[in-house]
XYZ file of C-alpha atoms in Angstrom:
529
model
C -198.298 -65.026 -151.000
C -199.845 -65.142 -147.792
C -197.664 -67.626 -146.192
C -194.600 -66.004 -147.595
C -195.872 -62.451 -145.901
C -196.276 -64.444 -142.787
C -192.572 -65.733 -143.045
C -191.485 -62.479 -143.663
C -193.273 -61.026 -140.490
C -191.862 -63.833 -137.961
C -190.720 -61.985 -134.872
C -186.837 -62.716 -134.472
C -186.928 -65.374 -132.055
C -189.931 -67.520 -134.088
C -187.873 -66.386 -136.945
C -184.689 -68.427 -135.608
C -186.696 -71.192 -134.306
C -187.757 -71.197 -137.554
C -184.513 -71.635 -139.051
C -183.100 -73.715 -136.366
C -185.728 -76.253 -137.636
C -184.566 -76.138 -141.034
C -181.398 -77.021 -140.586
C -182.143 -79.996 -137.990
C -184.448 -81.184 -140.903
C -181.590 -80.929 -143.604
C -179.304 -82.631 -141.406
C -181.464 -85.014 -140.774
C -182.221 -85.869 -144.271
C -178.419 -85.760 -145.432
C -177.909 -88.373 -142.361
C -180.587 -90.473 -143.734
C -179.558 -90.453 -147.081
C -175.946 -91.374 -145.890
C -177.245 -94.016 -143.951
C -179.572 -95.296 -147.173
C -176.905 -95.123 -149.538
C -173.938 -96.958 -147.320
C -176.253 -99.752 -146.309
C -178.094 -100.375 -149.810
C -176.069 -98.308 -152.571
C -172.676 -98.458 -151.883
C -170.132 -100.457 -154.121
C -169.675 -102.596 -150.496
C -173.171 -103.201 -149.450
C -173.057 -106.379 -150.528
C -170.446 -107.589 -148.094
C -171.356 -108.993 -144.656
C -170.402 -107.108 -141.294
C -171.470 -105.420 -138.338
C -174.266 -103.296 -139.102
C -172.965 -100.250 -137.178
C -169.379 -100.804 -139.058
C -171.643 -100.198 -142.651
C -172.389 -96.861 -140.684
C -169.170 -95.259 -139.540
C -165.802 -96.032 -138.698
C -166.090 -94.943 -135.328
C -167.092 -98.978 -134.925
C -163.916 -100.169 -135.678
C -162.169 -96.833 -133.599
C -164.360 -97.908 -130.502
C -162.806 -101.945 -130.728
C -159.160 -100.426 -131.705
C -159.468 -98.652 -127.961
C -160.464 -101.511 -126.581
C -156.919 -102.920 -127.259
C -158.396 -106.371 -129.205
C -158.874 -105.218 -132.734
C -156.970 -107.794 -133.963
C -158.655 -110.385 -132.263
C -162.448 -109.088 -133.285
C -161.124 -109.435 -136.817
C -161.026 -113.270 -136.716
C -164.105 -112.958 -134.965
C -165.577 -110.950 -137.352
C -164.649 -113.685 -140.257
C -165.661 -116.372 -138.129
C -168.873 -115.021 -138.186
C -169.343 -113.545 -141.839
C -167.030 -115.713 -144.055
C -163.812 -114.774 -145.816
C -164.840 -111.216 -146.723
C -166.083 -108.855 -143.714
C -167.120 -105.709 -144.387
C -165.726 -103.176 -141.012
C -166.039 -100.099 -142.191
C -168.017 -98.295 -144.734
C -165.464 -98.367 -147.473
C -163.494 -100.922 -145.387
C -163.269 -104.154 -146.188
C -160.861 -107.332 -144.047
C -159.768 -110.424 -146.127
C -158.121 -113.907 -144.799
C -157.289 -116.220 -147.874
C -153.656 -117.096 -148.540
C -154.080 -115.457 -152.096
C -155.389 -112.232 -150.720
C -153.104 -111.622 -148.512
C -150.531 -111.894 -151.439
C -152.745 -110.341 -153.945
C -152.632 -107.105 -151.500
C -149.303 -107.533 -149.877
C -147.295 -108.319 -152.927
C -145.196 -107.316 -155.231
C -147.585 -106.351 -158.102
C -150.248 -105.178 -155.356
C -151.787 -101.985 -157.086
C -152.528 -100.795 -153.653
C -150.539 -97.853 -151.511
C -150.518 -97.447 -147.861
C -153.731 -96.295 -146.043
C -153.911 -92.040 -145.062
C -154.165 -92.868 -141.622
C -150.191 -93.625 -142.157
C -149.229 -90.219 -142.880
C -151.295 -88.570 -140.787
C -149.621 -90.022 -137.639
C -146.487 -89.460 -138.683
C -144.342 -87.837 -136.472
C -143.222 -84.824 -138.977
C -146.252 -83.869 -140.740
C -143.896 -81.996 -143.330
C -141.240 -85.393 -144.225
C -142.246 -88.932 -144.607
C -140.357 -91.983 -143.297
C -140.192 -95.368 -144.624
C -143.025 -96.432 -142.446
C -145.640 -93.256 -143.161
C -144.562 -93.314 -146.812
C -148.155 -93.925 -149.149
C -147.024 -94.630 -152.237
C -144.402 -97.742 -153.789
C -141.690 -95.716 -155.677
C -140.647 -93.331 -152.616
C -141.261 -96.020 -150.391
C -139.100 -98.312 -152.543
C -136.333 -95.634 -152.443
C -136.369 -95.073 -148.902
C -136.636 -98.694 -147.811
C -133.655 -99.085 -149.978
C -131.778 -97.256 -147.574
C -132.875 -98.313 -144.836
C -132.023 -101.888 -146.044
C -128.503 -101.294 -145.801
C -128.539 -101.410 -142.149
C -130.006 -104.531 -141.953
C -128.056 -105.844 -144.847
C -125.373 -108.576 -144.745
C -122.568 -106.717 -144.891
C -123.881 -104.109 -142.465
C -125.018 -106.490 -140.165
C -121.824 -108.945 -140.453
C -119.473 -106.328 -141.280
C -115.929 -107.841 -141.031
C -117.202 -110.810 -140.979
C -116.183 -113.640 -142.829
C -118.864 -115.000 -145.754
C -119.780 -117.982 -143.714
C -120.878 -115.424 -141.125
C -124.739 -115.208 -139.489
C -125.919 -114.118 -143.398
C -125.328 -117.173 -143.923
C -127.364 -118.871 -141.155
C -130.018 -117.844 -143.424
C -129.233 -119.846 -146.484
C -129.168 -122.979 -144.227
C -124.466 -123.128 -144.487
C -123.302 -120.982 -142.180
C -119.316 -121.711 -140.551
C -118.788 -119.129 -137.907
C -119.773 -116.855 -135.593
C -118.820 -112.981 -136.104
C -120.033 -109.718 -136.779
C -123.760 -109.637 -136.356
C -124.477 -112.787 -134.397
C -121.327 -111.131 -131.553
C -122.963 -107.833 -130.578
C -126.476 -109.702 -130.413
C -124.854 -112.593 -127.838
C -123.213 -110.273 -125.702
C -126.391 -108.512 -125.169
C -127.769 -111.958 -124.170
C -124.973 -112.836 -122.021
C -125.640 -109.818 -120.316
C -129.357 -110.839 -120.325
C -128.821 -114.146 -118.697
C -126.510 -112.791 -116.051
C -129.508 -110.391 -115.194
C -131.765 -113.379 -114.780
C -129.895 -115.174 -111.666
C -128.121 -111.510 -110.614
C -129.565 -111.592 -107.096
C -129.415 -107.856 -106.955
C -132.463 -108.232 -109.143
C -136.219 -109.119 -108.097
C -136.215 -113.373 -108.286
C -139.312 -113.402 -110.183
C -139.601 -111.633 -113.259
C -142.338 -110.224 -115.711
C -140.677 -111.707 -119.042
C -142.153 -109.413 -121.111
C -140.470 -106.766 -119.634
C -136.725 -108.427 -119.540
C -137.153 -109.555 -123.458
C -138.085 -105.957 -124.333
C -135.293 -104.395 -122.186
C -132.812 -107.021 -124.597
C -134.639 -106.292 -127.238
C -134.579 -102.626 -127.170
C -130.456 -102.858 -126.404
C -129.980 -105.390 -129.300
C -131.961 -102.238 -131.203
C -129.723 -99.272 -129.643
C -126.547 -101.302 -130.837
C -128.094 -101.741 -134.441
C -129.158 -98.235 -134.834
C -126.927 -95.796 -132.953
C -123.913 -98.617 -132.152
C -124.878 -98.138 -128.360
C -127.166 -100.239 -126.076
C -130.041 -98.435 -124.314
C -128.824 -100.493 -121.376
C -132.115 -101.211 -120.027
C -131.303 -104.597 -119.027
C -128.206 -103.052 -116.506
C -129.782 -99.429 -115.750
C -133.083 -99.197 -114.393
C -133.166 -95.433 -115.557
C -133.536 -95.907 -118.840
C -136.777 -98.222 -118.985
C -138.965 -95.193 -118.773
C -139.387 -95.015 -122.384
C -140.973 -98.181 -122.768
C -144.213 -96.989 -122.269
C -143.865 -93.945 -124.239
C -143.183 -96.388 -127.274
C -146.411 -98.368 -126.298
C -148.314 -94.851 -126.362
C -146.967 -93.636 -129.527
C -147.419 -96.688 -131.342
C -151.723 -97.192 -130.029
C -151.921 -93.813 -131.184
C -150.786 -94.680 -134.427
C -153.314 -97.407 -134.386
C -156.269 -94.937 -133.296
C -155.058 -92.275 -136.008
C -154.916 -95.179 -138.650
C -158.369 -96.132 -138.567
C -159.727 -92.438 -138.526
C -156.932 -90.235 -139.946
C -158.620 -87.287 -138.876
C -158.819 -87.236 -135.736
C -155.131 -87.408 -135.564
C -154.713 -84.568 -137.882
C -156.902 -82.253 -135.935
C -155.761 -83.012 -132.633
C -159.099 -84.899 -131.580
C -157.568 -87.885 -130.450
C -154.715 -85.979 -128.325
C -157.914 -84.236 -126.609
C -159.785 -87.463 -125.750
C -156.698 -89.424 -124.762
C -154.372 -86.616 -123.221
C -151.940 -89.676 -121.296
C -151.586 -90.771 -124.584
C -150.547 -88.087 -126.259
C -147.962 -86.568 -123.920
C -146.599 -90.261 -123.429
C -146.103 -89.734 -127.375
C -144.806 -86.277 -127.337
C -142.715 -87.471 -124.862
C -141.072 -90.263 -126.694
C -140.881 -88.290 -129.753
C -138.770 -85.746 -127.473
C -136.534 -88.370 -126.253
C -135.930 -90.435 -129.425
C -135.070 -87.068 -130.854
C -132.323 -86.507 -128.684
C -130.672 -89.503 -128.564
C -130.557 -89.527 -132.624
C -129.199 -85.573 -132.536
C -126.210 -87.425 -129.829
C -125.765 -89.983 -132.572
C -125.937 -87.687 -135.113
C -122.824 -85.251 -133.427
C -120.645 -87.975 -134.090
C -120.799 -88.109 -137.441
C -119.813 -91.352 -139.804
C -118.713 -92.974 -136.838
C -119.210 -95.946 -135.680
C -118.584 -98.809 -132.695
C -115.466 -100.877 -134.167
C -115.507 -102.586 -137.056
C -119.436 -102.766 -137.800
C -121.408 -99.570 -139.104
C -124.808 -98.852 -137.484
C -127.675 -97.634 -139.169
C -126.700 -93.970 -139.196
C -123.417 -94.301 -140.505
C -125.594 -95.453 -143.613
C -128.621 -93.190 -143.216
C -125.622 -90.408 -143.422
C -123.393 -91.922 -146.079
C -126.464 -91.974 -148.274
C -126.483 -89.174 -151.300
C -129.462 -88.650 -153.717
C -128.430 -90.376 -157.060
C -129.653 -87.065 -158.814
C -128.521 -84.352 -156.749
C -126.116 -85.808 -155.100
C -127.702 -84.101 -151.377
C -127.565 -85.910 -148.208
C -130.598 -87.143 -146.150
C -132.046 -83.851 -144.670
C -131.881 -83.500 -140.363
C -135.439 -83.781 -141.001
C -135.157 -87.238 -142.795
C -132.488 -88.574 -140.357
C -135.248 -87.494 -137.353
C -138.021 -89.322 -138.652
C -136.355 -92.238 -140.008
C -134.330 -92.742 -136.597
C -138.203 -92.431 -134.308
C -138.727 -95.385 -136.830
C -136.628 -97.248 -135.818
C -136.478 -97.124 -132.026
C -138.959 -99.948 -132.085
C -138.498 -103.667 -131.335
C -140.214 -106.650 -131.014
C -141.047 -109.356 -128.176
C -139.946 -113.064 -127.635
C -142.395 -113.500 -124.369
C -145.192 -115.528 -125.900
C -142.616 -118.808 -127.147
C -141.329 -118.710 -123.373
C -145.016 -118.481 -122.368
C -146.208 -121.336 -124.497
C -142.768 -123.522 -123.635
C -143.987 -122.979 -119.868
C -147.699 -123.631 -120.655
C -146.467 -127.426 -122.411
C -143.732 -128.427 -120.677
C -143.441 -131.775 -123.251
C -142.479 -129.095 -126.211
C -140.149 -127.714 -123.569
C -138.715 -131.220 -122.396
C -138.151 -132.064 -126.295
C -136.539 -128.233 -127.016
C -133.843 -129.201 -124.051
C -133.430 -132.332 -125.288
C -132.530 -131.667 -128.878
C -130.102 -128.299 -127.277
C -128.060 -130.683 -124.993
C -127.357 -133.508 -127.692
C -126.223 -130.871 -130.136
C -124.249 -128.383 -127.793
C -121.263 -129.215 -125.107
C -121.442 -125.591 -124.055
C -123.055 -122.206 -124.266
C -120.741 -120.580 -126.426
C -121.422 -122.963 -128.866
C -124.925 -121.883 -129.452
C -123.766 -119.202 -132.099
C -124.651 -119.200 -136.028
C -123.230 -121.731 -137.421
C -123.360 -125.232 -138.557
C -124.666 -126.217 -135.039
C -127.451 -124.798 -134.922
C -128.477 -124.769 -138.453
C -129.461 -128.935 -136.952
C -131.881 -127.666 -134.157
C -135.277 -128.137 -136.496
C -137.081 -128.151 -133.239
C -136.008 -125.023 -131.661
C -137.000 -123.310 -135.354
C -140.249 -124.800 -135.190
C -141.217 -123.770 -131.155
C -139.558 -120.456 -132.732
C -142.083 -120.360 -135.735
C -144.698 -121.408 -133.298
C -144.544 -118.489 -130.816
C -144.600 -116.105 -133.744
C -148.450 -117.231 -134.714
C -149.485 -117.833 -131.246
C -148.400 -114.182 -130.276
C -147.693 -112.254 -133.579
C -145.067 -109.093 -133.035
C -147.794 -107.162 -135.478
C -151.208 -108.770 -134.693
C -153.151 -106.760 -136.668
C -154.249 -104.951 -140.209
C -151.735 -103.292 -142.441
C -154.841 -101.250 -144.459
C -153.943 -100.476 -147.553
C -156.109 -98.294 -150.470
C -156.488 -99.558 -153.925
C -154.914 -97.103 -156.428
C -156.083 -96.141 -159.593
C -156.788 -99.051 -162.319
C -158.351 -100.938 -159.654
C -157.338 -104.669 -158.945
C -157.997 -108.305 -157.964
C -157.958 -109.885 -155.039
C -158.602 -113.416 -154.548
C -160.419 -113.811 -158.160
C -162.933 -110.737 -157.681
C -162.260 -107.666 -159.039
C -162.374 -103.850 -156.346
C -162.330 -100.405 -158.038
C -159.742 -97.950 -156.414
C -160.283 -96.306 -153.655
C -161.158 -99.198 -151.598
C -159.513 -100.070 -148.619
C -158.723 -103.597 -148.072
C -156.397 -105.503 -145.504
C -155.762 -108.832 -143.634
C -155.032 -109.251 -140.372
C -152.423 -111.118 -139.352
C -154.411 -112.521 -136.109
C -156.873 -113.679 -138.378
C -154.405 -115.816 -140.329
C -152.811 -117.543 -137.659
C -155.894 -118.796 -135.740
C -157.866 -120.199 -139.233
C -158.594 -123.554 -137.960
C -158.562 -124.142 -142.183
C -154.733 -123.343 -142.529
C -153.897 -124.411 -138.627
C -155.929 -127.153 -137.009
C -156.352 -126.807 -133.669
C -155.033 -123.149 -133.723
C -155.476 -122.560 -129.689
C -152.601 -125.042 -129.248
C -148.977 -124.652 -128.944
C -147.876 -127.064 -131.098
C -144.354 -127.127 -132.853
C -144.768 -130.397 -134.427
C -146.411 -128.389 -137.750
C -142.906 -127.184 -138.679
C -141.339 -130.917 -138.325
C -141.571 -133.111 -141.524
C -142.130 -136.653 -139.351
C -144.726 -138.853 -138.437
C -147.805 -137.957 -140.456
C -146.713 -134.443 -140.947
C -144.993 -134.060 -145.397
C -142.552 -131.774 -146.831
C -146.311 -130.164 -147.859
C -147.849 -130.082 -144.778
C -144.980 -127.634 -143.606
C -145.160 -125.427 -146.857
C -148.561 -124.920 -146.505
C -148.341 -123.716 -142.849
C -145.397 -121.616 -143.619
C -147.193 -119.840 -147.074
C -150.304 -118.998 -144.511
C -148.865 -116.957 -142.179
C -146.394 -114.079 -142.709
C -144.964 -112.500 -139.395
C -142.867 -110.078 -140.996
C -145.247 -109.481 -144.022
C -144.160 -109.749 -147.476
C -143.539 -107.994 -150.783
C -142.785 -104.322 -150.838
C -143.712 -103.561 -147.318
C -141.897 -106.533 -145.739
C -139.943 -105.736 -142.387
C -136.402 -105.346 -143.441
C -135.233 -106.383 -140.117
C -136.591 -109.899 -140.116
C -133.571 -111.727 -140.474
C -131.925 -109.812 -137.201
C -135.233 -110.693 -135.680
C -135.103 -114.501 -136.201
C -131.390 -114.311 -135.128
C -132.425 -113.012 -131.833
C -135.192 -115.429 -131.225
C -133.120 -118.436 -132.282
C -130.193 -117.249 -130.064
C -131.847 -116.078 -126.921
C -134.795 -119.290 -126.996
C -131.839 -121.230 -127.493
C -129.640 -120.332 -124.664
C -132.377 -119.591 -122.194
C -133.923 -123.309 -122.692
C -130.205 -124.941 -122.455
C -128.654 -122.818 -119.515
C -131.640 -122.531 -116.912
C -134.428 -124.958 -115.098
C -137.085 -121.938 -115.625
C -140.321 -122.257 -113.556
C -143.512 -120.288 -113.710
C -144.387 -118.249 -110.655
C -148.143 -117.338 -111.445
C -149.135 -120.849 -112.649
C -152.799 -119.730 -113.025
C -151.590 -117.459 -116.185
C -150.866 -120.353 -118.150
C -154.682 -121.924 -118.352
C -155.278 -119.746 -120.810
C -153.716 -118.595 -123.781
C -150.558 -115.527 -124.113
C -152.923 -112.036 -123.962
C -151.665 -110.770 -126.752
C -152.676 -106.393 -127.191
C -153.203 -105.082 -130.581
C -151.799 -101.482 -130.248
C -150.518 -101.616 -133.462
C -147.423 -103.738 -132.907
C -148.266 -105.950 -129.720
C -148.399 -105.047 -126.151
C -147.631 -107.946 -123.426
C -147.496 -108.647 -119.979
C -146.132 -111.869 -118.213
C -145.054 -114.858 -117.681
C -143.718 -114.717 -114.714
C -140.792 -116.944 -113.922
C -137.660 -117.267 -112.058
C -134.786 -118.916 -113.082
C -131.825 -121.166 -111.565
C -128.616 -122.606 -113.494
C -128.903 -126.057 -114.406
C -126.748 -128.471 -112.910
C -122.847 -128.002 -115.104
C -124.122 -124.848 -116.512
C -122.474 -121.223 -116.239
C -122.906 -117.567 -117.522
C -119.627 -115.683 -118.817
């Protein structure tokens, strides 16, 4: 009673010192028993990691920033085995069978929150921010029709580029056409002499890239590779897709603004390119079902499409935030870096390009080039040294729970690979640090197996539900542009020291690149249209 009078008779500043106190000491016991219960109680504490990663996800946010994530991953397993626990409900596989047993088909997983919450609509979903299979099923399935056969071949005959891949294709038309004259228009750039004579490749591929991309989506170029005006947005993309990667790992502090505050260049580079993808899909979208010729870009499908139930067309809102989507693209610089770094893989690649082709032209889709097993395998080869998408697709486990790799997770869980991870495993690639095509080739001691069991390791375009739909365009390009760029020019590095090491591959989200550094001369009998 006495101690309760004396409580009562605090003056008012002993009185909030009083409380003050209280409250550090609940907070201090709700950290601890956080702390206790993540380290030694949780359904994860079993599972090796970084101690502060047990703790909070900030760990993970703090090595996202630092632009490696994807490489700290395969550190990570290196160092703790084939199951590391990174966050505190967070945990990063790199088996063959998990990455199917959470990628595929019958995956009872949906995408992680930090997908929605960076979308750029808050209010509509797009292919890419959809959580869940059944709407993302739907959506995908019309967004597959622009990358389908007869979308991307239209007119063509059925020995077109679809048919490049199923391994008989006759001619080239439809697709493969608007895709080489972008790269005839590329390889003129190279020698133009109005041009700078040494060039930052990762630059030029991404300014073809990005027009192959303008004439698949809206039927025009972005013209980046003619028009030095339009390259501007090229960084916006890089900041809106690291903020993605930022928001993923800690959906909340894209929700609330947090990471806008911290990071204010990039959010306005994000605003910005949200802003000018917008207006360039509202141009598209004034002209209605109409398209470039003969072949139908993606909005001529995105605005043919009707609900089966309804019978409404994709909302403006839809049509927005499916078209930001897709304003994306990918990068060839790290097989021309690795081509440069070995000039024997480069000496064979020229050699098996001049005894199949008499001309340029002729490297096309088609029965031609369906022969050049070497220029698939420098192709497959650059995709695992410098992965498009580095890093970790998270996904949640839904309700029911599942299995990965033999051992059973309850839902709620989130669990990922990374693709980084994958193609550096010196158990699925020996000597992973080295550029060597040879995996891909059945001769010499290399089997029929041997190949199989490099090519069921390592997805670049993931798999199952969630598998990029453009994947086939994107091997087209690669094939094409490798192809032509090895056969045409004598291509020599300008910054020699870059190639001791190995391609710096980014992770901010997709991939961000820089170099090499060549110039390029026509070899002797060779021409650009």
């Amino acid at each position: 009673m006495a101690m309760l009078q004396a409580v009562t008779t605090l003056s008012p500043e002993a009185g909030a010192i009083l409380l003050s106190t209280l409250v550090a000491g609940c907070l201090a016991c709700g950290l601890v028993t956080v702390v206790i219960y993540r380290l030694f109680l949780h359904p994860l504490a079993k599972y090796p990691g970084p101690f502060f990663a047990k703790l909070t996800n900030f760990y993970d946010f703090v090595v996202g920033y630092q632009e490696h994530r994807a490489q700290h991953f395969s550190y990570l397993h290196k160092k703790y085995g084939p199951v590391v626990r990174f966050g505190p409900n967070d945990l990063s596989f790199c088996t063959p069978q998990a990455f199917v047993d959470i990628y595929g088909w019958k995956a009872n997983v949906r995408k992680h929150d930090g997908m929605a919450a960076t979308q750029s609509d808050p209010e509509t979903t797009s292919t890419f921010s959809e959580l869940h299979r059944v709407p993302a099923l739907k959506k995908r399935k019309i967004l597959a029709q622009g990358f389908s056969e007869s979308a991307l071949g239209h007119a063509e005959g059925k020995d077109g580029p679809a048919a490049f891949f199923r391994g008989r294709p006759d001619s080239l038309t439809g697709a493969s056409e608007f895709i080489v004259d972008q790269i005839r228009i590329f390889c003129r750039c190279l020698v133009d002499p109005s041009t700078e004579p040494v060039k930052d490749m990762s630059l030029w591929l991404n300014y073809l890239a990005y027009d192959v991309m303008g004439e698949v989506v809206f039927g025009n170029g972005f013209n980046m590779m003619t028009d030095d005006k339009e390259r501007y947005i090229l960084p916006l993309i890089d900041n809106m897709v690291f903020s993605m990667l930022l928001g993923g790992i800690i959906p909340w502090l894209f929700k609330w603004g947090v990471i806008d505050f911290m990071f204010p260049s990039i959010y306005s580079g994000r605003v910005r390119f949200i802003s000018e993808a917008e207006k360039k899909i509202t141009h598209r979208l004034s002209r209605g079902h109409e398209s470039k010729g003969d072949r139908k870009d993606f909005f001529h499908f995105l605005l043919s499409h009707r609900d089966p139930e309804t019978g409404a067309p994709l909302s403006r809102k839809t049509l927005l935030t499916e078209g930001v989507l897709l304003v994306t693209a990918g990068s060839l610089a790290g097989t021309l870096f690795y081509l440069l770094k070995y000039p024997h893989c480069m000496k064979r690649l020229r050699q098996e390009l001049d005894s199949v082709f008499s001309d340029v032209d002729e490297i096309s889709t088609g029965p031609k080039l369906s022969t050049c097993v070497y220029l698939r395998a420098c192709v497959e080869e650059g995709l695992r040294m410098a992965p498009p998408g580095p890093g970790m697709a998270t996904r949640t486990i839904m309700e029911g729970g599942t299995e990965i790799d033999g051992e059973y997770f309850d839902e709620g869980i989130n669990v990922g690979c990374s693709n980084w991870t994958y193609a550096y495993n010196p158990i699925y690639f020996p000597d992973p640090e080295i550029f060597r095509p040879e995996r891909y080739v059945v001769e010499g001691s290399t089997t029929e197996d041997d190949v199989m069991r490099a090519k069921n390791s390592y997805w670049p375009f993931q798999t199952g539900v969630r598998k990029c739909p453009g994947m086939k365009l994107a091997y087209q390009e690669l094939y094409l542009t490798i192809g032509r760029l090895v056969y045409l020019f004598d291509i020599t590095p300008e910054k020699p020291e870059e190639l001791e090491g190995n391609f710096e591959v980014l992770d901010h989200f997709n991939v961000k690149k820089k170099g090499p550094f060549a110039s390029f001369k026509l070899r002797e009998g060779r021409s650009v249209a």
